[in-house]
JSON list of C-alpha atoms in Angstrom, two decimals:
[
{"chain": "A", "resi": 842, "resn": "MET", "atom": "CA", "xyz": [51.83, 89.10, -38.38]},
{"chain": "A", "resi": 843, "resn": "ALA", "atom": "CA", "xyz": [48.61, 89.27, -39.84]},
{"chain": "A", "resi": 844, "resn": "GLY", "atom": "CA", "xyz": [49.04, 88.18, -43.59]},
{"chain": "A", "resi": 845, "resn": "CYS", "atom": "CA", "xyz": [52.16, 86.72, -43.10]},
{"chain": "A", "resi": 846, "resn": "SER", "atom": "CA", "xyz": [53.30, 83.32, -44.30]},
{"chain": "A", "resi": 847, "resn": "ARG", "atom": "CA", "xyz": [55.13, 80.85, -41.63]},
{"chain": "A", "resi": 848, "resn": "ARG", "atom": "CA", "xyz": [58.12, 80.83, -44.31]},
{"chain": "A", "resi": 849, "resn": "GLU", "atom": "CA", "xyz": [57.71, 84.81, -44.93]},
{"chain": "A", "resi": 850, "resn": "PHE", "atom": "CA", "xyz": [58.25, 85.38, -40.80]},
{"chain": "A", "resi": 851, "resn": "ASN", "atom": "CA", "xyz": [60.81, 82.83, -40.83]},
{"chain": "A", "resi": 852, "resn": "LEU", "atom": "CA", "xyz": [62.64, 85.08, -43.52]},
{"chain": "A", "resi": 853, "resn": "LEU", "atom": "CA", "xyz": [61.99, 88.07, -41.97]},
{"chain": "A", "resi": 854, "resn": "LEU", "atom": "CA", "xyz": [62.98, 86.96, -38.44]},
{"chain": "A", "resi": 855, "resn": "CYS", "atom": "CA", "xyz": [66.69, 85.39, -40.21]},
{"chain": "A", "resi": 856, "resn": "GLY", "atom": "CA", "xyz": [67.02, 88.98, -41.69]},
{"chain": "A", "resi": 857, "resn": "VAL", "atom": "CA", "xyz": [66.98, 90.86, -38.47]},
{"chain": "A", "resi": 858, "resn": "ALA", "atom": "CA", "xyz": [68.65, 88.21, -37.26]},
{"chain": "A", "resi": 859, "resn": "VAL", "atom": "CA", "xyz": [71.53, 88.58, -39.49]},
{"chain": "A", "resi": 860, "resn": "GLU", "atom": "CA", "xyz": [71.48, 92.56, -39.47]},
{"chain": "A", "resi": 861, "resn": "LEU", "atom": "CA", "xyz": [71.55, 92.64, -35.60]},
{"chain": "A", "resi": 862, "resn": "ALA", "atom": "CA", "xyz": [74.80, 89.99, -36.21]},
{"chain": "A", "resi": 863, "resn": "ALA", "atom": "CA", "xyz": [76.65, 92.68, -38.78]},
{"chain": "A", "resi": 864, "resn": "CYS", "atom": "CA", "xyz": [75.80, 95.82, -36.10]},
{"chain": "A", "resi": 865, "resn": "GLY", "atom": "CA", "xyz": [77.73, 93.85, -33.53]},
{"chain": "A", "resi": 866, "resn": "SER", "atom": "CA", "xyz": [80.51, 92.97, -35.32]},
{"chain": "A", "resi": 867, "resn": "SER", "atom": "CA", "xyz": [81.50, 96.95, -35.79]},
{"chain": "A", "resi": 868, "resn": "LEU", "atom": "CA", "xyz": [82.69, 97.31, -32.80]},
{"chain": "A", "resi": 869, "resn": "PRO", "atom": "CA", "xyz": [86.23, 97.39, -31.71]},
{"chain": "A", "resi": 870, "resn": "THR", "atom": "CA", "xyz": [86.89, 93.81, -30.35]},
{"chain": "A", "resi": 871, "resn": "VAL", "atom": "CA", "xyz": [89.72, 93.18, -27.70]},
{"chain": "A", "resi": 872, "resn": "ALA", "atom": "CA", "xyz": [89.97, 90.21, -25.88]},
{"chain": "A", "resi": 873, "resn": "PRO", "atom": "CA", "xyz": [90.29, 89.93, -22.37]},
{"chain": "A", "resi": 874, "resn": "VAL", "atom": "CA", "xyz": [93.45, 88.22, -20.18]},
{"chain": "A", "resi": 875, "resn": "GLY", "atom": "CA", "xyz": [91.68, 86.18, -17.42]},
{"chain": "A", "resi": 876, "resn": "ASN", "atom": "CA", "xyz": [89.51, 89.06, -16.01]},
{"chain": "A", "resi": 877, "resn": "THR", "atom": "CA", "xyz": [91.23, 92.12, -17.89]},
{"chain": "A", "resi": 878, "resn": "LEU", "atom": "CA", "xyz": [91.14, 93.60, -20.47]},
{"chain": "A", "resi": 879, "resn": "THR", "atom": "CA", "xyz": [93.70, 96.57, -21.28]},
{"chain": "A", "resi": 880, "resn": "LEU", "atom": "CA", "xyz": [92.86, 99.22, -24.05]},
{"chain": "A", "resi": 881, "resn": "GLY", "atom": "CA", "xyz": [95.53, 100.36, -25.98]},
{"chain": "A", "resi": 882, "resn": "TYR", "atom": "CA", "xyz": [95.44, 104.11, -26.88]},
{"chain": "A", "resi": 883, "resn": "ALA", "atom": "CA", "xyz": [97.23, 103.59, -29.78]},
{"chain": "A", "resi": 884, "resn": "GLN", "atom": "CA", "xyz": [93.93, 101.35, -30.93]},
{"chain": "A", "resi": 885, "resn": "PHE", "atom": "CA", "xyz": [91.83, 103.55, -28.70]},
{"chain": "A", "resi": 886, "resn": "PRO", "atom": "CA", "xyz": [92.79, 106.97, -29.19]},
{"chain": "A", "resi": 887, "resn": "ALA", "atom": "CA", "xyz": [89.97, 108.80, -27.92]},
{"chain": "A", "resi": 888, "resn": "LEU", "atom": "CA", "xyz": [90.53, 107.15, -24.15]},
{"chain": "A", "resi": 889, "resn": "ALA", "atom": "CA", "xyz": [93.83, 108.98, -23.86]},
{"chain": "A", "resi": 890, "resn": "SER", "atom": "CA", "xyz": [92.58, 112.32, -22.78]},
{"chain": "A", "resi": 891, "resn": "PRO", "atom": "CA", "xyz": [89.97, 113.44, -20.27]},
{"chain": "A", "resi": 892, "resn": "GLY", "atom": "CA", "xyz": [86.18, 113.60, -22.13]},
{"chain": "A", "resi": 893, "resn": "GLY", "atom": "CA", "xyz": [86.95, 110.59, -24.29]},
{"chain": "A", "resi": 894, "resn": "ALA", "atom": "CA", "xyz": [85.27, 107.55, -24.73]},
{"chain": "A", "resi": 895, "resn": "ALA", "atom": "CA", "xyz": [84.92, 104.20, -26.25]},
{"chain": "A", "resi": 896, "resn": "VAL", "atom": "CA", "xyz": [82.61, 101.66, -26.77]},
{"chain": "A", "resi": 897, "resn": "VAL", "atom": "CA", "xyz": [84.30, 97.95, -26.63]},
{"chain": "A", "resi": 898, "resn": "GLY", "atom": "CA", "xyz": [83.14, 94.46, -27.70]},
{"chain": "A", "resi": 899, "resn": "VAL", "atom": "CA", "xyz": [84.69, 92.07, -25.10]},
{"chain": "A", "resi": 900, "resn": "LYS", "atom": "CA", "xyz": [85.56, 88.89, -26.74]},
{"chain": "A", "resi": 901, "resn": "ASP", "atom": "CA", "xyz": [83.13, 85.80, -26.19]},
{"chain": "A", "resi": 902, "resn": "SER", "atom": "CA", "xyz": [81.17, 88.69, -23.78]},
{"chain": "A", "resi": 903, "resn": "PHE", "atom": "CA", "xyz": [79.07, 91.70, -23.51]},
{"chain": "A", "resi": 904, "resn": "PRO", "atom": "CA", "xyz": [80.30, 95.18, -25.15]},
{"chain": "A", "resi": 905, "resn": "ILE", "atom": "CA", "xyz": [81.25, 97.83, -22.40]},
{"chain": "A", "resi": 906, "resn": "VAL", "atom": "CA", "xyz": [81.61, 101.50, -22.52]},
{"chain": "A", "resi": 907, "resn": "VAL", "atom": "CA", "xyz": [84.48, 103.51, -21.06]},
{"chain": "A", "resi": 908, "resn": "VAL", "atom": "CA", "xyz": [84.69, 106.95, -20.27]},
{"chain": "A", "resi": 909, "resn": "ARG", "atom": "CA", "xyz": [88.07, 108.96, -19.23]},
{"chain": "A", "resi": 910, "resn": "THR", "atom": "CA", "xyz": [86.55, 111.19, -16.47]},
{"chain": "A", "resi": 911, "resn": "GLY", "atom": "CA", "xyz": [89.85, 113.05, -15.90]},
{"chain": "A", "resi": 912, "resn": "ASP", "atom": "CA", "xyz": [93.74, 112.73, -15.93]},
{"chain": "A", "resi": 913, "resn": "THR", "atom": "CA", "xyz": [93.55, 109.86, -13.27]},
{"chain": "A", "resi": 914, "resn": "THR", "atom": "CA", "xyz": [89.67, 108.18, -13.47]},
{"chain": "A", "resi": 915, "resn": "ALA", "atom": "CA", "xyz": [87.98, 106.45, -16.12]},
{"chain": "A", "resi": 916, "resn": "VAL", "atom": "CA", "xyz": [84.89, 104.16, -15.43]},
{"chain": "A", "resi": 917, "resn": "ALA", "atom": "CA", "xyz": [83.62, 101.15, -17.46]},
{"chain": "A", "resi": 918, "resn": "LEU", "atom": "CA", "xyz": [79.91, 100.06, -17.66]},
{"chain": "A", "resi": 919, "resn": "SER", "atom": "CA", "xyz": [78.11, 97.33, -19.92]},
{"chain": "A", "resi": 920, "resn": "ALA", "atom": "CA", "xyz": [76.88, 98.86, -22.67]},
{"chain": "A", "resi": 921, "resn": "THR", "atom": "CA", "xyz": [73.96, 96.04, -22.88]},
{"chain": "A", "resi": 922, "resn": "CYS", "atom": "CA", "xyz": [71.28, 98.87, -21.99]},
{"chain": "A", "resi": 923, "resn": "THR", "atom": "CA", "xyz": [68.95, 96.93, -19.20]},
{"chain": "A", "resi": 924, "resn": "HIS", "atom": "CA", "xyz": [66.02, 97.58, -20.91]},
{"chain": "A", "resi": 925, "resn": "ALA", "atom": "CA", "xyz": [66.07, 95.67, -24.39]},
{"chain": "A", "resi": 926, "resn": "GLY", "atom": "CA", "xyz": [69.04, 94.86, -24.61]},
{"chain": "A", "resi": 927, "resn": "CYS", "atom": "CA", "xyz": [70.24, 97.77, -27.09]},
{"chain": "A", "resi": 928, "resn": "THR", "atom": "CA", "xyz": [74.20, 98.90, -27.33]},
{"chain": "A", "resi": 929, "resn": "VAL", "atom": "CA", "xyz": [74.45, 102.52, -25.11]},
{"chain": "A", "resi": 930, "resn": "GLY", "atom": "CA", "xyz": [77.07, 105.36, -26.13]},
{"chain": "A", "resi": 931, "resn": "TYR", "atom": "CA", "xyz": [78.38, 108.11, -23.86]},
{"chain": "A", "resi": 932, "resn": "ASP", "atom": "CA", "xyz": [76.49, 111.29, -24.60]},
{"chain": "A", "resi": 933, "resn": "ALA", "atom": "CA", "xyz": [79.38, 113.32, -23.72]},
{"chain": "A", "resi": 934, "resn": "PRO", "atom": "CA", "xyz": [77.40, 117.04, -23.84]},
{"chain": "A", "resi": 935, "resn": "ARG", "atom": "CA", "xyz": [75.08, 116.03, -20.90]},
{"chain": "A", "resi": 936, "resn": "ASP", "atom": "CA", "xyz": [78.01, 113.55, -19.41]},
{"chain": "A", "resi": 937, "resn": "ARG", "atom": "CA", "xyz": [75.59, 110.52, -19.84]},
{"chain": "A", "resi": 938, "resn": "ILE", "atom": "CA", "xyz": [74.93, 107.04, -21.22]},
{"chain": "A", "resi": 939, "resn": "HIS", "atom": "CA", "xyz": [72.15, 106.81, -23.61]},
{"chain": "A", "resi": 940, "resn": "CYS", "atom": "CA", "xyz": [70.24, 104.07, -25.42]},
{"chain": "A", "resi": 941, "resn": "ASP", "atom": "CA", "xyz": [69.05, 105.64, -28.81]},
{"chain": "A", "resi": 942, "resn": "CYS", "atom": "CA", "xyz": [66.96, 102.25, -28.96]},
{"chain": "A", "resi": 943, "resn": "HIS", "atom": "CA", "xyz": [64.68, 103.77, -26.41]},
{"chain": "A", "resi": 944, "resn": "ASP", "atom": "CA", "xyz": [65.56, 106.85, -24.89]},
{"chain": "A", "resi": 945, "resn": "ALA", "atom": "CA", "xyz": [67.09, 105.15, -21.80]},
{"chain": "A", "resi": 946, "resn": "ASN", "atom": "CA", "xyz": [69.64, 107.38, -19.99]},
{"chain": "A", "resi": 947, "resn": "PHE", "atom": "CA", "xyz": [72.12, 106.04, -17.27]},
{"chain": "A", "resi": 948, "resn": "ASP", "atom": "CA", "xyz": [74.50, 107.94, -15.10]},
{"chain": "A", "resi": 949, "resn": "LEU", "atom": "CA", "xyz": [78.14, 107.30, -15.05]},
{"chain": "A", "resi": 950, "resn": "ALA", "atom": "CA", "xyz": [77.93, 105.01, -12.04]},
{"chain": "A", "resi": 951, "resn": "GLY", "atom": "CA", "xyz": [75.21, 103.39, -14.15]},
{"chain": "A", "resi": 952, "resn": "ASN", "atom": "CA", "xyz": [72.08, 104.72, -12.14]},
{"chain": "A", "resi": 953, "resn": "VAL", "atom": "CA", "xyz": [68.97, 104.70, -14.17]},
{"chain": "A", "resi": 954, "resn": "LEU", "atom": "CA", "xyz": [68.36, 108.65, -15.16]},
{"chain": "A", "resi": 955, "resn": "GLY", "atom": "CA", "xyz": [64.74, 108.01, -17.31]},
{"chain": "A", "resi": 956, "resn": "GLY", "atom": "CA", "xyz": [63.60, 105.78, -20.08]},
{"chain": "A", "resi": 957, "resn": "PRO", "atom": "CA", "xyz": [61.66, 102.60, -19.96]},
{"chain": "A", "resi": 958, "resn": "THR", "atom": "CA", "xyz": [64.18, 100.76, -17.32]},
{"chain": "A", "resi": 959, "resn": "THR", "atom": "CA", "xyz": [64.55, 100.67, -13.88]},
{"chain": "A", "resi": 960, "resn": "ILE", "atom": "CA", "xyz": [67.72, 98.24, -13.86]},
{"chain": "A", "resi": 961, "resn": "PRO", "atom": "CA", "xyz": [70.78, 99.82, -13.42]},
{"chain": "A", "resi": 962, "resn": "LEU", "atom": "CA", "xyz": [73.72, 98.97, -15.38]},
{"chain": "A", "resi": 963, "resn": "PRO", "atom": "CA", "xyz": [76.50, 96.95, -14.03]},
{"chain": "A", "resi": 964, "resn": "VAL", "atom": "CA", "xyz": [80.20, 98.94, -13.31]},
{"chain": "A", "resi": 965, "resn": "TYR", "atom": "CA", "xyz": [83.47, 97.58, -13.59]},
{"chain": "A", "resi": 966, "resn": "SER", "atom": "CA", "xyz": [86.51, 99.30, -12.62]},
{"chain": "A", "resi": 967, "resn": "ALA", "atom": "CA", "xyz": [88.69, 101.39, -14.69]},
{"chain": "A", "resi": 968, "resn": "THR", "atom": "CA", "xyz": [92.30, 102.70, -14.37]},
{"chain": "A", "resi": 969, "resn": "PRO", "atom": "CA", "xyz": [94.31, 104.85, -17.00]},
{"chain": "A", "resi": 970, "resn": "GLY", "atom": "CA", "xyz": [97.81, 104.10, -16.97]},
{"chain": "A", "resi": 971, "resn": "VAL", "atom": "CA", "xyz": [100.63, 105.36, -19.45]},
{"chain": "A", "resi": 972, "resn": "ASP", "atom": "CA", "xyz": [99.73, 103.84, -21.95]},
{"chain": "A", "resi": 973, "resn": "ALA", "atom": "CA", "xyz": [96.37, 102.36, -21.91]},
{"chain": "A", "resi": 974, "resn": "VAL", "atom": "CA", "xyz": [93.23, 102.29, -19.66]},
{"chain": "A", "resi": 975, "resn": "VAL", "atom": "CA", "xyz": [93.16, 99.27, -17.36]},
{"chain": "A", "resi": 976, "resn": "VAL", "atom": "CA", "xyz": [89.37, 97.31, -16.98]},
{"chain": "A", "resi": 977, "resn": "ASP", "atom": "CA", "xyz": [88.60, 94.61, -14.35]},
{"chain": "A", "resi": 978, "resn": "LEU", "atom": "CA", "xyz": [85.62, 92.83, -15.41]},
{"chain": "A", "resi": 979, "resn": "SER", "atom": "CA", "xyz": [85.62, 90.47, -12.52]}
]
């Protein structure tokens, strides 16, 4: 950065790091039991019916995005964009996963639809139940 001292640069960098940490902490976080994450409908009511979605922080790990695709079906994908590490979300009108940072798009199977990335999102098994969606993170 031209015209910026080392001290100013470090202060700017620390400010960005604090801001990023604060952004990441706004996600509801759930602790897995082993490799299983249980997302109860009481905490995530959007997942109780088809078309609903939630972006969830996984304690001591990466965030995931879960989409209820039908009465008995759901998908779970990494919510970390494979381009620059931003958090993605579900774009319901277009039925896709979208990253606002650089306009990357993925289908619900994690495949790249467009944007600057060429790397698909990791996908995890998700099963809706009576009172929760259960995600297998292995």
